[in-house]
Amino acid sequence: MGELFTGRGCGKFIVFGEHAVVYGRPALAASLPQGAVVQLRRAASPQWHAESPAGPLAPNDQVHRAVTALLDHFGLSLDNLAIDVGFDIPIGAGLGSSAALAVALARGAADLCGLTGDERQGRIESAVAASEAVFHGKASGIDQQAAYGGGFFRFQRRADGPLVEAIAAPPHRWYIAPVAPSASTADMVAGVADRRRESPTEFASYFDAIAEVTDAGQTALGRGDWQRLGQLMDRNQALLQSIGVSTPVLDKACEAARSAGALGAKLTGAGGGGCIVALADAETPMADALADFGPVYAFDLP
Ligand code: PMV
């Protein structure tokens, strides 16, 4: 049996700016302490085992292609590795599970290959980008950034690489609830691109308005001005409705969270299904409020 190597990657949620970030506007996201842990070792024959909170996960064609593309960057192949993956976030729900897996696997693979320093980091980044390219169409790279860890951050796409700024925030409770089956991020991004082509001026003003919300949200988050932050989340949700990525179920879940006392709520990620994020204190009965929609995860961040 080969030596066992372990890598970790973090999940994430987007606080402000999804979709607009694809078009160069800033976004604000949080790395979660939870995500994916990968253990791998060289083996005589291929072995794959993956477990999510919902049970074992068979490697579908997309996972197979993404993992193959990633391992290729290390000169490794699925044929002679034993890989064990554990997720402690829901899969395919807009919480960055694919990027968390990619970063965890790339970190483990880099150690297995004995890489160090800048070469290690460079190889990890290109391998993760190759894997994420399989899962997402025109991806901004925000999921990858979050998967490396590090709390709240502002992210802006630039031609010469992303601009990333860490944001210090006072602690608060955040709730994430997967309320509907997820849509494909690539399809949702493509849908926005189509509608933008038809109404470029309108979409530019939606994206600008989302950028203003993100800037104001960064200030509110840094100050711990939770009332204001909640209002801005609601405003971002209204703008996400305008660009056509919310759904009646996502809207209803946001309303249910607000009625139960949340300061603000919005979809998080690509939309079309998936998760909402709500800001509320620990006493707010969020699990009861969203019981009709599914499970609710509470995170105290940072
Ligand atoms: O991967 P998701 O579902 O969390 O969505 C990522 C956010 C988008 O802005 C919709 C796409 C992107 O690449 O930034």
GROMACS .gro file of C-alpha atoms and ligand atoms in nm:
model
  316
    1MET     CA    1   0.000   0.000   0.000
    2GLY     CA    2   0.127   0.348  -0.091
    3GLU     CA    3   0.165   0.627   0.164
    4LEU     CA    4  -0.163   0.806   0.239
    5PHE     CA    5  -0.193   1.181   0.161
    6THR     CA    6  -0.475   1.410   0.276
    7GLY     CA    7  -0.600   1.735   0.122
    8ARG     CA    8  -0.881   1.970   0.226
    9GLY     CA    9  -1.090   2.225   0.038
   10CYS     CA   10  -1.359   2.463   0.167
   11GLY     CA   11  -1.716   2.517   0.059
   12LYS     CA   12  -1.850   2.869   0.016
   13PHE     CA   13  -2.153   3.085  -0.017
   14ILE     CA   14  -2.187   3.408  -0.209
   15VAL     CA   15  -2.310   3.697   0.004
   16PHE     CA   16  -2.344   3.949  -0.281
   17GLY     CA   17  -2.273   3.975  -0.652
   18GLU     CA   18  -2.329   3.634  -0.817
   19HIS     CA   19  -2.367   3.656  -1.196
   20ALA     CA   20  -2.259   4.023  -1.202
   21VAL     CA   21  -1.912   3.891  -1.104
   22VAL     CA   22  -1.892   3.709  -1.438
   23TYR     CA   23  -1.908   4.056  -1.602
   24GLY     CA   24  -1.630   4.216  -1.402
   25ARG     CA   25  -1.836   4.351  -1.110
   26PRO     CA   26  -1.717   4.281  -0.754
   27ALA     CA   27  -1.869   4.002  -0.544
   28LEU     CA   28  -1.845   3.914  -0.178
   29ALA     CA   29  -1.823   3.554  -0.057
   30ALA     CA   30  -1.740   3.348   0.250
   31SER     CA   31  -1.529   3.034   0.271
   32LEU     CA   32  -1.695   2.782   0.500
   33PRO     CA   33  -1.496   2.582   0.755
   34GLN     CA   34  -1.671   2.276   0.602
   35GLY     CA   35  -1.610   2.136   0.255
   36ALA     CA   36  -1.427   1.828   0.123
   37VAL     CA   37  -1.151   1.605   0.257
   38VAL     CA   38  -0.968   1.376   0.015
   39GLN     CA   39  -0.737   1.090   0.107
   40LEU     CA   40  -0.535   0.933  -0.172
   41ARG     CA   41  -0.255   0.683  -0.221
   42ARG     CA   42  -0.095   0.496  -0.507
   43ALA     CA   43  -0.265   0.159  -0.565
   44ALA     CA   44  -0.233  -0.138  -0.801
   45SER     CA   45  -0.592  -0.094  -0.921
   46PRO     CA   46  -0.831   0.206  -0.921
   47GLN     CA   47  -1.048   0.264  -0.615
   48TRP     CA   48  -1.298   0.548  -0.569
   49HIS     CA   49  -1.520   0.607  -0.269
   50ALA     CA   50  -1.708   0.930  -0.202
   51GLU     CA   51  -1.954   1.005   0.075
   52SER     CA   52  -2.177   1.314   0.110
   53PRO     CA   53  -2.426   1.405   0.385
   54ALA     CA   54  -2.690   1.244   0.159
   55GLY     CA   55  -2.498   0.914   0.126
   56PRO     CA   56  -2.242   0.753  -0.110
   57LEU     CA   57  -2.171   0.924  -0.442
   58ALA     CA   58  -2.091   0.728  -0.757
   59PRO     CA   59  -1.851   0.913  -0.986
   60ASN     CA   60  -2.068   1.032  -1.277
   61ASP     CA   61  -1.922   1.119  -1.616
   62GLN     CA   62  -1.871   1.485  -1.525
   63VAL     CA   63  -1.683   1.402  -1.202
   64HIS     CA   64  -1.476   1.148  -1.393
   65ARG     CA   65  -1.378   1.404  -1.658
   66ALA     CA   66  -1.303   1.675  -1.398
   67VAL     CA   67  -1.089   1.445  -1.182
   68THR     CA   68  -0.906   1.309  -1.487
   69ALA     CA   69  -0.828   1.665  -1.607
   70LEU     CA   70  -0.705   1.760  -1.260
   71LEU     CA   71  -0.481   1.455  -1.209
   72ASP     CA   72  -0.332   1.505  -1.554
   73HIS     CA   73  -0.164   1.823  -1.423
   74PHE     CA   74   0.031   1.605  -1.180
   75GLY     CA   75   0.107   1.326  -1.430
   76LEU     CA   76  -0.130   1.103  -1.230
   77SER     CA   77  -0.415   0.880  -1.344
   78LEU     CA   78  -0.728   0.740  -1.182
   79ASP     CA   79  -0.608   0.395  -1.294
   80ASN     CA   80  -0.351   0.363  -1.017
   81LEU     CA   81  -0.487   0.567  -0.730
   82ALA     CA   82  -0.712   0.484  -0.436
   83ILE     CA   83  -0.920   0.795  -0.363
   84ASP     CA   84  -1.152   0.850  -0.067
   85VAL     CA   85  -1.364   1.167  -0.059
   86GLY     CA   86  -1.573   1.295   0.232
   87PHE     CA   87  -1.803   1.597   0.200
   88ASP     CA   88  -1.960   1.774   0.498
   89ILE     CA   89  -2.157   2.018   0.279
   90PRO     CA   90  -2.448   1.931   0.049
   91ILE     CA   91  -2.337   1.845  -0.304
   92GLY     CA   92  -2.435   2.040  -0.614
   93ALA     CA   93  -2.632   2.294  -0.415
   94GLY     CA   94  -2.434   2.608  -0.498
   95LEU     CA   95  -2.205   2.571  -0.196
   96GLY     CA   96  -1.893   2.515  -0.404
   97SER     CA   97  -1.866   2.138  -0.353
   98SER     CA   98  -1.693   2.084  -0.689
   99ALA     CA   99  -1.425   2.346  -0.615
  100ALA     CA  100  -1.383   2.209  -0.260
  101LEU     CA  101  -1.325   1.861  -0.406
  102ALA     CA  102  -1.083   1.999  -0.667
  103VAL     CA  103  -0.873   2.191  -0.413
  104ALA     CA  104  -0.870   1.898  -0.169
  105LEU     CA  105  -0.767   1.651  -0.440
  106ALA     CA  106  -0.508   1.886  -0.591
  107ARG     CA  107  -0.350   1.950  -0.250
  108GLY     CA  108  -0.331   1.577  -0.181
  109ALA     CA  109  -0.195   1.505  -0.531
  110ALA     CA  110   0.070   1.779  -0.497
  111ASP     CA  111   0.191   1.623  -0.171
  112LEU     CA  112   0.188   1.273  -0.321
  113CYS     CA  113   0.412   1.408  -0.600
  114GLY     CA  114   0.640   1.575  -0.344
  115LEU     CA  115   0.587   1.927  -0.486
  116THR     CA  116   0.677   2.226  -0.270
  117GLY     CA  117   0.671   2.608  -0.271
  118ASP     CA  118   0.563   2.810  -0.575
  119GLU     CA  119   0.569   2.509  -0.803
  120ARG     CA  120   0.323   2.329  -0.574
  121GLN     CA  121   0.085   2.627  -0.558
  122GLY     CA  122   0.106   2.697  -0.934
  123ARG     CA  123   0.035   2.334  -1.021
  124ILE     CA  124  -0.257   2.321  -0.774
  125GLU     CA  125  -0.412   2.637  -0.922
  126SER     CA  126  -0.389   2.521  -1.284
  127ALA     CA  127  -0.519   2.173  -1.194
  128VAL     CA  128  -0.816   2.319  -1.002
  129ALA     CA  129  -0.895   2.556  -1.292
  130ALA     CA  130  -0.898   2.257  -1.532
  131SER     CA  131  -1.137   2.067  -1.305
  132GLU     CA  132  -1.369   2.365  -1.255
  133ALA     CA  133  -1.378   2.427  -1.631
  134VAL     CA  134  -1.552   2.088  -1.665
  135PHE     CA  135  -1.822   2.180  -1.409
  136HIS     CA  136  -1.886   2.545  -1.492
  137GLY     CA  137  -1.919   2.727  -1.822
  138LYS     CA  138  -1.783   3.080  -1.814
  139ALA     CA  139  -1.680   3.068  -1.448
  140SER     CA  140  -1.555   3.376  -1.264
  141GLY     CA  141  -1.322   3.175  -1.040
  142ILE     CA  142  -1.490   3.282  -0.715
  143ASP     CA  143  -1.561   2.921  -0.609
  144GLN     CA  144  -1.195   2.826  -0.654
  145GLN     CA  145  -1.082   3.125  -0.453
  146ALA     CA  146  -1.314   3.033  -0.167
  147ALA     CA  147  -1.209   2.669  -0.172
  148TYR     CA  148  -0.857   2.768  -0.059
  149GLY     CA  149  -1.011   2.900   0.265
  150GLY     CA  150  -0.986   3.228   0.453
  151GLY     CA  151  -1.325   3.365   0.566
  152PHE     CA  152  -1.502   3.657   0.397
  153PHE     CA  153  -1.348   3.809   0.087
  154ARG     CA  154  -1.419   4.048  -0.199
  155PHE     CA  155  -1.352   3.910  -0.545
  156GLN     CA  156  -1.330   4.090  -0.877
  157ARG     CA  157  -1.238   3.938  -1.209
  158ARG     CA  158  -0.961   4.116  -1.400
  159ALA     CA  159  -0.789   4.040  -1.730
  160ASP     CA  160  -0.457   3.991  -1.547
  161GLY     CA  161  -0.601   3.771  -1.269
  162PRO     CA  162  -0.858   3.823  -0.995
  163LEU     CA  163  -0.842   4.098  -0.737
  164VAL     CA  164  -0.899   3.940  -0.396
  165GLU     CA  165  -0.932   4.127  -0.067
  166ALA     CA  166  -0.992   3.963   0.272
  167ILE     CA  167  -1.268   4.124   0.479
  168ALA     CA  168  -1.256   4.123   0.858
  169ALA     CA  169  -1.607   4.100   1.006
  170PRO     CA  170  -1.748   4.061   1.357
  171PRO     CA  171  -1.896   3.716   1.426
  172HIS     CA  172  -2.257   3.648   1.333
  173ARG     CA  173  -2.481   3.355   1.254
  174TRP     CA  174  -2.564   3.275   0.893
  175TYR     CA  175  -2.814   3.018   0.769
  176ILE     CA  176  -2.793   2.826   0.444
  177ALA     CA  177  -3.087   2.622   0.322
  178PRO     CA  178  -3.096   2.406   0.007
  179VAL     CA  179  -3.461   2.468  -0.083
  180ALA     CA  180  -3.486   2.320  -0.434
  181PRO     CA  181  -3.289   2.090  -0.663
  182SER     CA  182  -2.996   2.277  -0.815
  183ALA     CA  183  -2.984   2.398  -1.171
  184SER     CA  184  -2.662   2.372  -1.370
  185THR     CA  185  -2.440   2.675  -1.309
  186ALA     CA  186  -2.326   2.665  -1.672
  187ASP     CA  187  -2.690   2.677  -1.791
  188MET     CA  188  -2.780   2.962  -1.554
  189VAL     CA  189  -2.475   3.164  -1.661
  190ALA     CA  190  -2.561   3.096  -2.028
  191GLY     CA  191  -2.923   3.207  -1.967
  192VAL     CA  192  -2.805   3.540  -1.824
  193ALA     CA  193  -2.569   3.581  -2.122
  194ASP     CA  194  -2.862   3.527  -2.364
  195ARG     CA  195  -3.090   3.776  -2.189
  196ARG     CA  196  -2.805   4.028  -2.165
  197ARG     CA  197  -2.748   4.001  -2.540
  198GLU     CA  198  -3.113   4.097  -2.593
  199SER     CA  199  -3.116   4.386  -2.343
  200PRO     CA  200  -2.754   4.500  -2.296
  201THR     CA  201  -2.831   4.844  -2.147
  202GLU     CA  202  -3.083   4.707  -1.899
  203PHE     CA  203  -2.844   4.431  -1.789
  204ALA     CA  204  -2.553   4.673  -1.752
  205SER     CA  205  -2.764   4.876  -1.510
  206TYR     CA  206  -2.869   4.563  -1.316
  207PHE     CA  207  -2.504   4.461  -1.284
  208ASP     CA  208  -2.407   4.814  -1.178
  209ALA     CA  209  -2.682   4.813  -0.916
  210ILE     CA  210  -2.557   4.475  -0.787
  211ALA     CA  211  -2.203   4.622  -0.770
  212GLU     CA  212  -2.335   4.912  -0.558
  213VAL     CA  213  -2.507   4.665  -0.325
  214THR     CA  214  -2.182   4.467  -0.298
  215ASP     CA  215  -1.978   4.779  -0.212
  216ALA     CA  216  -2.232   4.890   0.048
  217GLY     CA  217  -2.248   4.532   0.178
  218GLN     CA  218  -1.873   4.521   0.227
  219THR     CA  219  -1.891   4.832   0.446
  220ALA     CA  220  -2.189   4.698   0.644
  221LEU     CA  221  -2.021   4.360   0.694
  222GLY     CA  222  -1.696   4.517   0.815
  223ARG     CA  223  -1.888   4.732   1.068
  224GLY     CA  224  -2.120   4.454   1.178
  225ASP     CA  225  -2.419   4.668   1.071
  226TRP     CA  226  -2.646   4.366   1.044
  227GLN     CA  227  -2.972   4.555   0.982
  228ARG     CA  228  -2.819   4.729   0.682
  229LEU     CA  229  -2.656   4.409   0.561
  230GLY     CA  230  -2.994   4.232   0.570
  231GLN     CA  231  -3.159   4.513   0.369
  232LEU     CA  232  -2.884   4.489   0.111
  233MET     CA  233  -2.931   4.110   0.083
  234ASP     CA  234  -3.301   4.171   0.011
  235ARG     CA  235  -3.209   4.433  -0.251
  236ASN     CA  236  -2.964   4.189  -0.413
  237GLN     CA  237  -3.239   3.925  -0.423
  238ALA     CA  238  -3.471   4.169  -0.605
  239LEU     CA  239  -3.196   4.233  -0.862
  240LEU     CA  240  -3.139   3.859  -0.904
  241GLN     CA  241  -3.513   3.830  -0.978
  242SER     CA  242  -3.471   4.103  -1.243
  243ILE     CA  243  -3.196   3.914  -1.423
  244GLY     CA  244  -3.414   3.602  -1.423
  245VAL     CA  245  -3.224   3.364  -1.197
  246SER     CA  246  -3.462   3.340  -0.901
  247THR     CA  247  -3.759   3.103  -0.894
  248PRO     CA  248  -4.095   3.109  -0.711
  249VAL     CA  249  -3.960   2.853  -0.458
  250LEU     CA  250  -3.645   3.057  -0.389
  251ASP     CA  251  -3.859   3.372  -0.349
  252LYS     CA  252  -4.102   3.196  -0.114
  253ALA     CA  253  -3.818   3.054   0.097
  254CYS     CA  254  -3.664   3.405   0.128
  255GLU     CA  255  -4.004   3.542   0.236
  256ALA     CA  256  -4.050   3.261   0.491
  257ALA     CA  257  -3.705   3.337   0.637
  258ARG     CA  258  -3.785   3.710   0.664
  259SER     CA  259  -4.127   3.641   0.821
  260ALA     CA  260  -3.954   3.429   1.087
  261GLY     CA  261  -3.728   3.723   1.174
  262ALA     CA  262  -3.432   3.705   0.935
  263LEU     CA  263  -3.278   4.048   0.872
  264GLY     CA  264  -3.235   3.959   0.505
  265ALA     CA  265  -3.240   3.663   0.268
  266LYS     CA  266  -3.141   3.589  -0.089
  267LEU     CA  267  -3.056   3.304  -0.319
  268THR     CA  268  -2.688   3.220  -0.320
  269GLY     CA  269  -2.496   3.086  -0.617
  270ALA     CA  270  -2.626   3.044  -0.967
  271GLY     CA  271  -2.999   3.029  -0.880
  272GLY     CA  272  -3.265   2.841  -1.075
  273GLY     CA  273  -3.285   2.626  -0.759
  274GLY     CA  274  -3.030   2.540  -0.493
  275CYS     CA  275  -2.977   2.739  -0.173
  276ILE     CA  276  -3.084   3.055  -0.001
  277VAL     CA  277  -2.870   3.237   0.256
  278ALA     CA  278  -3.037   3.418   0.545
  279LEU     CA  279  -2.889   3.645   0.810
  280ALA     CA  280  -3.048   3.600   1.153
  281ASP     CA  281  -2.946   3.554   1.514
  282ALA     CA  282  -2.918   3.218   1.688
  283GLU     CA  283  -3.264   3.255   1.851
  284THR     CA  284  -3.453   3.295   1.522
  285PRO     CA  285  -3.649   2.973   1.453
  286MET     CA  286  -3.505   2.931   1.105
  287ALA     CA  287  -3.528   2.550   1.091
  288ASP     CA  288  -3.902   2.569   1.167
  289ALA     CA  289  -3.957   2.855   0.923
  290LEU     CA  290  -3.797   2.662   0.639
  291ALA     CA  291  -3.916   2.313   0.739
  292ASP     CA  292  -4.136   2.289   0.428
  293PHE     CA  293  -3.835   2.350   0.204
  294GLY     CA  294  -3.569   2.118   0.350
  295PRO     CA  295  -3.278   2.115   0.595
  296VAL     CA  296  -3.121   2.433   0.732
  297TYR     CA  297  -2.748   2.464   0.808
  298ALA     CA  298  -2.628   2.721   1.063
  299PHE     CA  299  -2.277   2.870   1.047
  300ASP     CA  300  -2.117   3.105   1.298
  301LEU     CA  301  -1.873   3.311   1.093
  302PRO     CA  302  -1.595   3.400   1.107
  303PMV     O1  303  -2.119   2.770  -0.847
  303PMV     P1  304  -2.236   2.849  -0.797
  303PMV     O2  305  -2.368   2.786  -0.827
  303PMV     O3  306  -2.221   2.892  -0.656
  303PMV     O4  307  -2.241   2.986  -0.883
  303PMV     C1  308  -2.128   3.062  -0.901
  303PMV     C2  309  -2.164   3.205  -0.917
  303PMV     C3  310  -2.187   3.257  -1.057
  303PMV     O5  311  -2.162   3.398  -1.047
  303PMV     C4  312  -2.331   3.235  -1.100
  303PMV     C5  313  -2.095   3.196  -1.162
  303PMV     C6  314  -1.949   3.233  -1.146
  303PMV     O6  315  -1.867   3.164  -1.206
  303PMV     O7  316  -1.916   3.332  -1.078
   0.00000   0.00000   0.00000
